[in-house]
Structure formats: structure tokens, C-alpha cells
Short mmCIF file of C-alpha atoms in Angstrom, two decimals:
data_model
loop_
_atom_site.label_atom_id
_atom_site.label_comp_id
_atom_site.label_asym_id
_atom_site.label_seq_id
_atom_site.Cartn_x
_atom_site.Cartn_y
_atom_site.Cartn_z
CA UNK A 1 212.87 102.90 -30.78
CA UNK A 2 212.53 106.87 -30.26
CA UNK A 3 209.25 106.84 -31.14
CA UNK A 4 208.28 103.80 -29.26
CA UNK A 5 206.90 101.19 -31.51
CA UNK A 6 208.59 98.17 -30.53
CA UNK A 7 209.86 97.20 -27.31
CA UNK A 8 214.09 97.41 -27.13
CA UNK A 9 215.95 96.12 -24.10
CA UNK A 10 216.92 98.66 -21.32
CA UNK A 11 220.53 98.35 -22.73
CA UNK A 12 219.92 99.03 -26.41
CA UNK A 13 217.30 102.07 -24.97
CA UNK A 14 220.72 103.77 -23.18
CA UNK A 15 222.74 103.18 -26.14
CA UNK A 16 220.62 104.84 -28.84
CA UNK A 17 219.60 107.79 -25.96
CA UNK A 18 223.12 108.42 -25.51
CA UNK A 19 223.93 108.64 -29.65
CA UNK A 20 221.28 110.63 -30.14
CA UNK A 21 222.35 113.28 -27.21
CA UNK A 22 225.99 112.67 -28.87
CA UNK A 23 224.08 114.02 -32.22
CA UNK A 24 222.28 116.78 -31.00
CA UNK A 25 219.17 115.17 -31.51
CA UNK A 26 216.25 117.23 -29.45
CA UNK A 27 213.20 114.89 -30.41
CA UNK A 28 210.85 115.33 -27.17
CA UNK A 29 210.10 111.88 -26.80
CA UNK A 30 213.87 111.32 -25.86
CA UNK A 31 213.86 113.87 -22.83
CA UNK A 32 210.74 112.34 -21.71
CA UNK A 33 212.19 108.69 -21.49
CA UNK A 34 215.23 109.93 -19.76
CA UNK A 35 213.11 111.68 -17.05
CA UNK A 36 211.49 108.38 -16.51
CA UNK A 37 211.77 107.29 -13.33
CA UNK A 38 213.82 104.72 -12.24
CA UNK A 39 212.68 101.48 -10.60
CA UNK A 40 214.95 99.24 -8.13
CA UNK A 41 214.05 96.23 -7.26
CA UNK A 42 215.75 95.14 -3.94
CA UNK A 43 215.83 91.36 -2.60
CA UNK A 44 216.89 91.04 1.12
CA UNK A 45 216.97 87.98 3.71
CA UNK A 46 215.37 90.18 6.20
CA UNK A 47 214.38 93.50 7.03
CA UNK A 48 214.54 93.19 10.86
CA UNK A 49 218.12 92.61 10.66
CA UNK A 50 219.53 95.89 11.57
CA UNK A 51 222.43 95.32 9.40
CA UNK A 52 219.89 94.89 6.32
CA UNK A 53 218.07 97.82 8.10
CA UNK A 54 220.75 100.13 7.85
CA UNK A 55 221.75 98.61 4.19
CA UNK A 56 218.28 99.49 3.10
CA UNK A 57 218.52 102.81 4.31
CA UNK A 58 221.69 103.42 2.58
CA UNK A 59 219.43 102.01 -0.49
CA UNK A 60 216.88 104.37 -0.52
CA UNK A 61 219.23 107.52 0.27
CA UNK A 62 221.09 107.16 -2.74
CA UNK A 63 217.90 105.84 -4.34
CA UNK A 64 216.39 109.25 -3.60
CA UNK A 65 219.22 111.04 -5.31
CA UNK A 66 218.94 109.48 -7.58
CA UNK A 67 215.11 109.99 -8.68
CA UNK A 68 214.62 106.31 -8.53
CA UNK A 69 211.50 104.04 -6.29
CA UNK A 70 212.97 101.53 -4.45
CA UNK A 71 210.62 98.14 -4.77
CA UNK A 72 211.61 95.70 -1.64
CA UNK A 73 211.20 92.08 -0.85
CA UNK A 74 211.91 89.72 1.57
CA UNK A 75 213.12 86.08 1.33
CA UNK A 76 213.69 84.98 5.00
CA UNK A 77 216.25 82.93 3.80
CA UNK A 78 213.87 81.02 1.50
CA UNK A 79 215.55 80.23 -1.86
CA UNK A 80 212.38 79.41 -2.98
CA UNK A 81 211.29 82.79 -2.17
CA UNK A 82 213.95 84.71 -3.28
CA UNK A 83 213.31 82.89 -6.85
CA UNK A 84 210.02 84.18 -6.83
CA UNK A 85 210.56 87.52 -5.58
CA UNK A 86 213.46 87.84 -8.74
CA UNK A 87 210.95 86.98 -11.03
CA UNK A 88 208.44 88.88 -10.19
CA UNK A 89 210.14 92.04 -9.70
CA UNK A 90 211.83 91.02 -13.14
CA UNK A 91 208.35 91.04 -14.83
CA UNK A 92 207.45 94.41 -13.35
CA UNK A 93 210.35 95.77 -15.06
CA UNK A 94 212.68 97.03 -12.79
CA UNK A 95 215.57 98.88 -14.32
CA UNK A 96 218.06 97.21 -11.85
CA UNK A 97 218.09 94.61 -9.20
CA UNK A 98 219.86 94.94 -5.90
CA UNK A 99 220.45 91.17 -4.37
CA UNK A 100 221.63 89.81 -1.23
CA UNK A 101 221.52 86.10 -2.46
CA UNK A 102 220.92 83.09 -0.43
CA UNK A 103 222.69 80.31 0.58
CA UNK A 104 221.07 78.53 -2.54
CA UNK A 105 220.60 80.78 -5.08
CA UNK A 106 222.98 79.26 -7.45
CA UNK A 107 220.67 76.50 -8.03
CA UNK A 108 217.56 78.72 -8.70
CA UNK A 109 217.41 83.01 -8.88
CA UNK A 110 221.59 82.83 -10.58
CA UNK A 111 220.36 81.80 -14.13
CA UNK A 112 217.49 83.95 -13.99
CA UNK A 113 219.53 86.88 -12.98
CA UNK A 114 222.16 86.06 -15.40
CA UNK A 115 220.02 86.16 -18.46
CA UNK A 116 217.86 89.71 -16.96
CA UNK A 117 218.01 92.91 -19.44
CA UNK A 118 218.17 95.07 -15.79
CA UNK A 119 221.40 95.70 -14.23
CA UNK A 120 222.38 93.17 -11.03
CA UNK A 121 224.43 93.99 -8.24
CA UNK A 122 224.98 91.45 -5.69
CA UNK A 123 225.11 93.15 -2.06
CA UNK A 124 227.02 91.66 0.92
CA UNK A 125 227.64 88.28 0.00
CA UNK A 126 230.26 88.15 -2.74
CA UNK A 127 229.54 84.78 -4.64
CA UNK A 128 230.07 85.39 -8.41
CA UNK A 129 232.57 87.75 -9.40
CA UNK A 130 230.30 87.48 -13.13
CA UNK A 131 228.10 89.90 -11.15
CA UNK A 132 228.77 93.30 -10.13
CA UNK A 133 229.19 93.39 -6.52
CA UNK A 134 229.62 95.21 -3.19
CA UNK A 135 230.42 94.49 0.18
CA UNK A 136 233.34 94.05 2.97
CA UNK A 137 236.01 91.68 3.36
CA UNK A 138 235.25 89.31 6.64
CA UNK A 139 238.00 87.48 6.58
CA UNK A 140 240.96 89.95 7.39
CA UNK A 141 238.64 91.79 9.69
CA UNK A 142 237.45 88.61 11.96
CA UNK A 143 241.23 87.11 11.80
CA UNK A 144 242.29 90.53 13.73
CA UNK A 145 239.12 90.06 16.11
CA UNK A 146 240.55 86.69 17.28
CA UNK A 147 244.13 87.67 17.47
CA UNK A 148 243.08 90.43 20.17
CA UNK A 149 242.37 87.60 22.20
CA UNK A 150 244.57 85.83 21.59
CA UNK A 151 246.82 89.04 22.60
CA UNK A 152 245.03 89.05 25.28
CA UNK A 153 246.15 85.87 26.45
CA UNK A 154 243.25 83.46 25.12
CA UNK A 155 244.57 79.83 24.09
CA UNK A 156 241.08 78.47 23.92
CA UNK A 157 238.38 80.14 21.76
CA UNK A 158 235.26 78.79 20.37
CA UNK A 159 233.29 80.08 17.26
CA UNK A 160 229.55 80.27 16.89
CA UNK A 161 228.98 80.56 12.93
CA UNK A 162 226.76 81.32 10.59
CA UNK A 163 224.56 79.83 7.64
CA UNK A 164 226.73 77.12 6.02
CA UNK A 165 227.51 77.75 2.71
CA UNK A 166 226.76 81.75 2.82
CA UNK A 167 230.20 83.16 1.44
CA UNK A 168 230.12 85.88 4.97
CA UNK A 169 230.05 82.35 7.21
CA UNK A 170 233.05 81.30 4.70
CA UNK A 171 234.82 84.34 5.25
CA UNK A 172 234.38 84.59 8.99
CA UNK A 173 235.78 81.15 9.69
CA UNK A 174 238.53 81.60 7.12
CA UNK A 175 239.40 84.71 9.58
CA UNK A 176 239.03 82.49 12.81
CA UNK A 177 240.87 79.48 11.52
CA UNK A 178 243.86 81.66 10.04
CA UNK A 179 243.87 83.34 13.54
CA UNK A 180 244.09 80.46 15.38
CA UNK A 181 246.99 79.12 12.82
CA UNK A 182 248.99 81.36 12.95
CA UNK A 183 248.83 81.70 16.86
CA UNK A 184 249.73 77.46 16.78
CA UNK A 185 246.78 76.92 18.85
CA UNK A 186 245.24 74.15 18.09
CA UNK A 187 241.46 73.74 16.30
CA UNK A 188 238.71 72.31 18.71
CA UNK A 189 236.34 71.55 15.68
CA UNK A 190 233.83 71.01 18.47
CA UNK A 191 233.87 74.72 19.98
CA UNK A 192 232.60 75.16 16.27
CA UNK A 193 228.91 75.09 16.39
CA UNK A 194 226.38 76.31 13.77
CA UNK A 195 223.93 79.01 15.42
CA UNK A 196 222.24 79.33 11.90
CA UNK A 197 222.31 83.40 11.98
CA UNK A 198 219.65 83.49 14.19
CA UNK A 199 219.29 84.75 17.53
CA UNK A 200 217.80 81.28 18.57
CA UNK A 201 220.75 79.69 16.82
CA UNK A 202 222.97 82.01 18.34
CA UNK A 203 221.23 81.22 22.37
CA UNK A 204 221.62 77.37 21.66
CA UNK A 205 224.99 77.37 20.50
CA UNK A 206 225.89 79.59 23.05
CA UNK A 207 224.30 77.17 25.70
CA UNK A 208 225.80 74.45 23.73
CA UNK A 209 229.85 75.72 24.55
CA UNK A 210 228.88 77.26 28.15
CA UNK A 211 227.90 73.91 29.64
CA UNK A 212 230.57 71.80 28.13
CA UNK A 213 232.77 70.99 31.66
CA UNK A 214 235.52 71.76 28.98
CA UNK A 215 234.26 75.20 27.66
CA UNK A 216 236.50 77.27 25.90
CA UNK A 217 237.33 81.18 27.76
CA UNK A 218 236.48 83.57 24.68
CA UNK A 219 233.64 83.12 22.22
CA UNK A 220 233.43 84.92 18.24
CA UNK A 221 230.31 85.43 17.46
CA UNK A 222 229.56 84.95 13.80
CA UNK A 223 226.80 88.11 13.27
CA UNK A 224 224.58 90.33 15.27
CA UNK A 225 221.93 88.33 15.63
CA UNK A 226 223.95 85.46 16.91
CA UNK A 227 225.53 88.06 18.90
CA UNK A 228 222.23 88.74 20.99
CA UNK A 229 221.20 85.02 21.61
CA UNK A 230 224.66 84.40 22.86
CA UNK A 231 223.98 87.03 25.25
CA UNK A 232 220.99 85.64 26.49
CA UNK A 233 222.76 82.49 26.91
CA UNK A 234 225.30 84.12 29.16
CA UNK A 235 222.38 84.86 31.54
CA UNK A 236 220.49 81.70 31.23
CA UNK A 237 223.54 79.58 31.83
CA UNK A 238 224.85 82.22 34.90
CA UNK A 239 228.31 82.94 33.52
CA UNK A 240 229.41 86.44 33.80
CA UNK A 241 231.14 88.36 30.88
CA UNK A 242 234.17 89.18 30.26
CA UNK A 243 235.12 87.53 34.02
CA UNK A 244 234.23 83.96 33.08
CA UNK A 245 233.70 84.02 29.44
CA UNK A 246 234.98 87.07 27.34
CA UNK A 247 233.23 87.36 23.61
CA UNK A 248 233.60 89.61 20.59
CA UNK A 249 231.37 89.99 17.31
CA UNK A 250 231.23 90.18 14.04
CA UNK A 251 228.85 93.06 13.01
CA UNK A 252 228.26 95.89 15.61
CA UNK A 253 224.93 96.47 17.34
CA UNK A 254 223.55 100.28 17.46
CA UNK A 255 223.48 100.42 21.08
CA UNK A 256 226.45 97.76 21.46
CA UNK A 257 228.44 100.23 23.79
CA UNK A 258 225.12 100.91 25.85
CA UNK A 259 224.58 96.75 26.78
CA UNK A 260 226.71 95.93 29.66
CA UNK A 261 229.61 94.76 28.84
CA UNK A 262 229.96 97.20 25.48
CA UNK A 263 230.55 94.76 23.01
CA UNK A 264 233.88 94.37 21.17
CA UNK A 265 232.88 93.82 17.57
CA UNK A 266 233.80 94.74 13.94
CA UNK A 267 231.76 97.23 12.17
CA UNK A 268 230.49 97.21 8.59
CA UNK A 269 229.62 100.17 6.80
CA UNK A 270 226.01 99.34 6.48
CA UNK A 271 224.71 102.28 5.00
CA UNK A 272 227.74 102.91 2.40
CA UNK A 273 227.09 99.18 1.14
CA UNK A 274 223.93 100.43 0.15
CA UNK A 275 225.15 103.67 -1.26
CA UNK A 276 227.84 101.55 -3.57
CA UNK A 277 225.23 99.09 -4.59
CA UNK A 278 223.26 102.36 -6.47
CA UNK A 279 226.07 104.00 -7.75
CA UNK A 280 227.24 100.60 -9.61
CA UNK A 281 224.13 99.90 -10.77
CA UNK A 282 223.50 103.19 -12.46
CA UNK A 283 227.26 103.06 -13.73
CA UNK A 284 226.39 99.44 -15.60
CA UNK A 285 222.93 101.22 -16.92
CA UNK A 286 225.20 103.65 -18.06
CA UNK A 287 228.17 101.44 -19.36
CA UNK A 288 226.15 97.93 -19.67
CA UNK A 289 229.38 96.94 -21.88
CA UNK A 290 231.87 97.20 -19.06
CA UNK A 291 233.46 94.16 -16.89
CA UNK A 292 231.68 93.86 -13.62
CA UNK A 293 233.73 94.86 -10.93
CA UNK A 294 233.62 93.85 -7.21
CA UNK A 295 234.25 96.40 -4.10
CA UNK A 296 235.12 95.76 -0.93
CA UNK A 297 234.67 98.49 1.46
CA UNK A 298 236.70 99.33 4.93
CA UNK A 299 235.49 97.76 8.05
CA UNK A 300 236.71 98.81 11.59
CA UNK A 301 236.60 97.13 14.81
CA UNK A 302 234.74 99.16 17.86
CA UNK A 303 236.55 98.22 21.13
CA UNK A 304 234.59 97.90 24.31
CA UNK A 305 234.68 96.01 27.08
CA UNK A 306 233.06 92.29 25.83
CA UNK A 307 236.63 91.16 25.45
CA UNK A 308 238.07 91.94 28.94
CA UNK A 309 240.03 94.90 28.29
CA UNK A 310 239.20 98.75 29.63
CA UNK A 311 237.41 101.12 27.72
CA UNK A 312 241.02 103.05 27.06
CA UNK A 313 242.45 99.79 26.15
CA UNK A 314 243.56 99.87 22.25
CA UNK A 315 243.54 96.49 19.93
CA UNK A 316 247.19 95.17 19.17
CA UNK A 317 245.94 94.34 16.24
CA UNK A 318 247.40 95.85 12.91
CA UNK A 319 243.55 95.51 11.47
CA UNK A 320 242.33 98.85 10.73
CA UNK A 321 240.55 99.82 14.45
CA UNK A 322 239.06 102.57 15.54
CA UNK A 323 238.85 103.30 19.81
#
């Protein structure tokens, strides 16, 4: 293997590297394979997402430290796609593999991904513990975002979720049903409706629970994007916000505090997601022996005015807040 005449797995490669630097062994050909440079292959749903934006960013920061190329794709969702992006960036020989999965992916990109010499991190969506993975916990953080209102005195709240089957929609309405529970409101499985984690889902959802004669008075939004076609159906349908319909989100908007009203929403640390997802992929290049091991980073809410309360106004919540 040092002096290249058969091909050895990436694994195997670190493993005689790091025996032979345990040695003292000073061949050239070893310092010039460990000044290789890295190659990352990322797979993302979307890059107009500013969520994935920021993600990406945080990507290619650490990626830059690093002394690694970051090699992107986009699946828009498609499993289809996101099997073909895997295998392609598999072929080219990417060291590791960054992954936001889809809704699908068990059926097609896991088993590819599973058997890959490079090191996997799954980013975000935390569906196979098998994996190494990295992302926030949605659950704890949306069940505080509906107890404000319902602190505030909301009886009647609606949900517009996300992608079924995505384990983020699973979380959020985990977080929204335990809310609701443990409030002993009851569950309108009708003020429920899918908005697909689109803006246009988000708008005809939105339009969906403002025209109902029995509308609820406070409306989580499952994600940003959902987030800004529920706006948009605020103004097509008339209703004022917070007055006659107060709202919250999960996932914060850059210029969330600059839209009138600010919106209330819980913020994921977008850019130290991607920062994580590098640092455990380099540890399991560096340790491809050890368990993978899943991290879930801090989220926070923002507090504005979306929900009905003043801009001094803090959450009652006991969910870590910031505001």
C-alpha cells in the first residue's frame, strides 16, 4: 500500500498511515498521501432553503479548515435523485459523505451508503442511529413553542406540518401533540394539514385553516418555508396577525424580526450543524473503528411579536429562550 500498487480502502489507507507515523517511518510517499486533499461530497434537498443555505456555509467553513473541496448536490426531494447523486459522488471517490436524507431514502441511497468505504454523516434528519449523525432536537423545542400560547391563553391551535415521514415533521408534531396533552386541550386532527415544506404548501394550508368558519386563533408553522406561504395567506385571506390569528415557527427567518409582525420562532444553529457534520466525519476517518455517535445541538426560541406578546415580553416557557 505505501508504495501504491494496489488499491486499499480509505480505512485500511488511515490505519497503515497512522502505524507507520507510530514507527517513525519517513518514506515520502506517506507525507504526500496525507497532504492529499480531502474531498466531501455533500447531498442536500435544496440549496435555496436558507436553513440548508446557512448549513452549507457552515460546511464549507469547516471544510476550508480543514483543507478539504466540498462537492454539492441537490435532490429536491427526489429519492430518485438523491440515489443517483450518492452514487455518483461515491464513484468519484469522495473521502466522506455529508447527507440530509429524504423522506425515502431507506428504500434506495441507505444500503448504498451502508456498504461505502467513505465516512457518512447524516445531517438534520436523524433516521438511523447506525449512522453518525448531527442535528437538533424538534421535539422539546416545538412542545415549548406551543405552550407559550397556550400561556398565552390559546385553547385552539392548528398545525401546518411538514413532509410526512421526514423524522423533523415527526419530531415537530410529537412537540405539538405533547403540548397540547399536557395542556388537556383537545386534538382537532383537522387543524392538522400537510403544507408539504413548501412555501406553496405552506399558502394553501394556511388558506385551508383561515377560511374554515371554525378556524383555530394561533397557527405552528412546521418550517421556514411554510412559514412564508402562511404569511402570504394571512394577506390573501385579509386576517391580520397577531389581532385575529397569532402564529409562531419552527426555524427562524434572517430578517424574521424585520417582517411585520417579527416572527416568534425557534432557531437552529444552522451553521454549527454544518461545522459538527465535518468534525465527525474527519473523527470516523480518523477512528473508522469507533461506534457512531449522534449529536444534538441547542436550539433557542427568538421572541417577537407573531405570537401577540410585546417585544419585552419573555416566553414562560422553561425551553431554553433567548429575548
Amino acid at each position: 500500500m505505501l508504495n501504491q500498487t494496489r488499491q486499499v480502502s480509505e480505512s485500511t489507507r488511515l490505519k497503515v498511515l497512522t502505524a507507520a507515523e507510530q514507527l517513525g517511518y519517513r518514506d515520502h510517499r506517506i507525507q504526500e498521501l496525507q497532504q492529499e486533499q480531502l474531498v466531501i461530497g455533500v447531498v442536500v434537498p435544496s440549496a435555496a432553503n436558507p436553513f440548508f443555505g446557512e448549513m452549507l456555509a457552515g460546511l464549507d467553513s469547516e471544510a476550508a479548515r480543514a483543507g478539504a473541496t466540498l462537492l454539492i448536490s441537490v435532490t429536491n426531494e427526489d429519492p430518485s435523485r438523491e440515489d443517483d447523486a450518492v452514487r455518483a459522488l461515491l464513484q468519484r471517490g469522495v473521502d466522506t459523505l455529508v447527507i440530509v436524507p429524504c423522506h425515502d431514502w431507506r428504500g434506495r441511497s441507505r444500503a448504498r451508503l451502508k456498504n461505502a468505504s467513505a465516512a457518512v454523516v447524516l445531517v438534520d434528519r436523524l433516521d438511523d442511529p447506525s449512522f453518525d449523525q448531527v442535528g437538533c432536537s424538534g421535539t422539546a423545542a416545538t412542545e415549548s413553542l406551543v405552550r407559550h400560547l397556550i400561556d398565552r391563553g390559546h385553547t385552539e391551535i392548528g398545525m401546518i406540518t411538514g413532509i410526512p415521514g421526514l423524522t423533523t415533521s415527526n419530531e415537530r408534531l410529537a412537540g405539538y401533540l405533547a403540548a397540547l396533552r399536557g395542556a388537556s386541550l383537545p386534538i382537532r386532527k383537522d387543524w392538522i394539514v400537510d403544507g408539504h415544506s413548501t412555501v406553496q404548501g405552506g399558502r394553501q394550508a394556511g388558506l385551508d385553516l383561515l377560511r374554515r368558519a371554525d378556524r383555530p386563533t394561533a397557527i405552528l408553522c412546521g418550517n421556514n418555508n411554510m412559514t412564508l406561504g402562511f404569511m402570504e395567506a394571512l394577506q390573501q385571506a385579509g386576517v391580520s396577525a397577531p389581532d385575529e390569528m397569532a402564529f409562531v415557527s419552527f426555524d427562524d427567518l434572517e430578517w424574521g424580526e424585520l417582517m411585520s409582525p417579527g416572527i416568534t420562532a425557534v432557531v437552529q444553529p444552522f451553521h454549527a450543524i454544518g461545522s459538527q457534520a465535518i468534525h465527525l466525519a474527519l473523527d470516523q476517518l480518523a477512528h473508522p473503528a469507533r461506534p457512531p455517535r449522534t449529536l444534538r445541538l441547542d436550539c433557542y426560541i427568538e421572541h417577537r411579536q407573531s405570537c401577540g406578546c410585546a417585544d419585552s415580553a419573555p416566553l414562560t416557557s422553561s425551553w431554553h429562550h433567548r429575548g
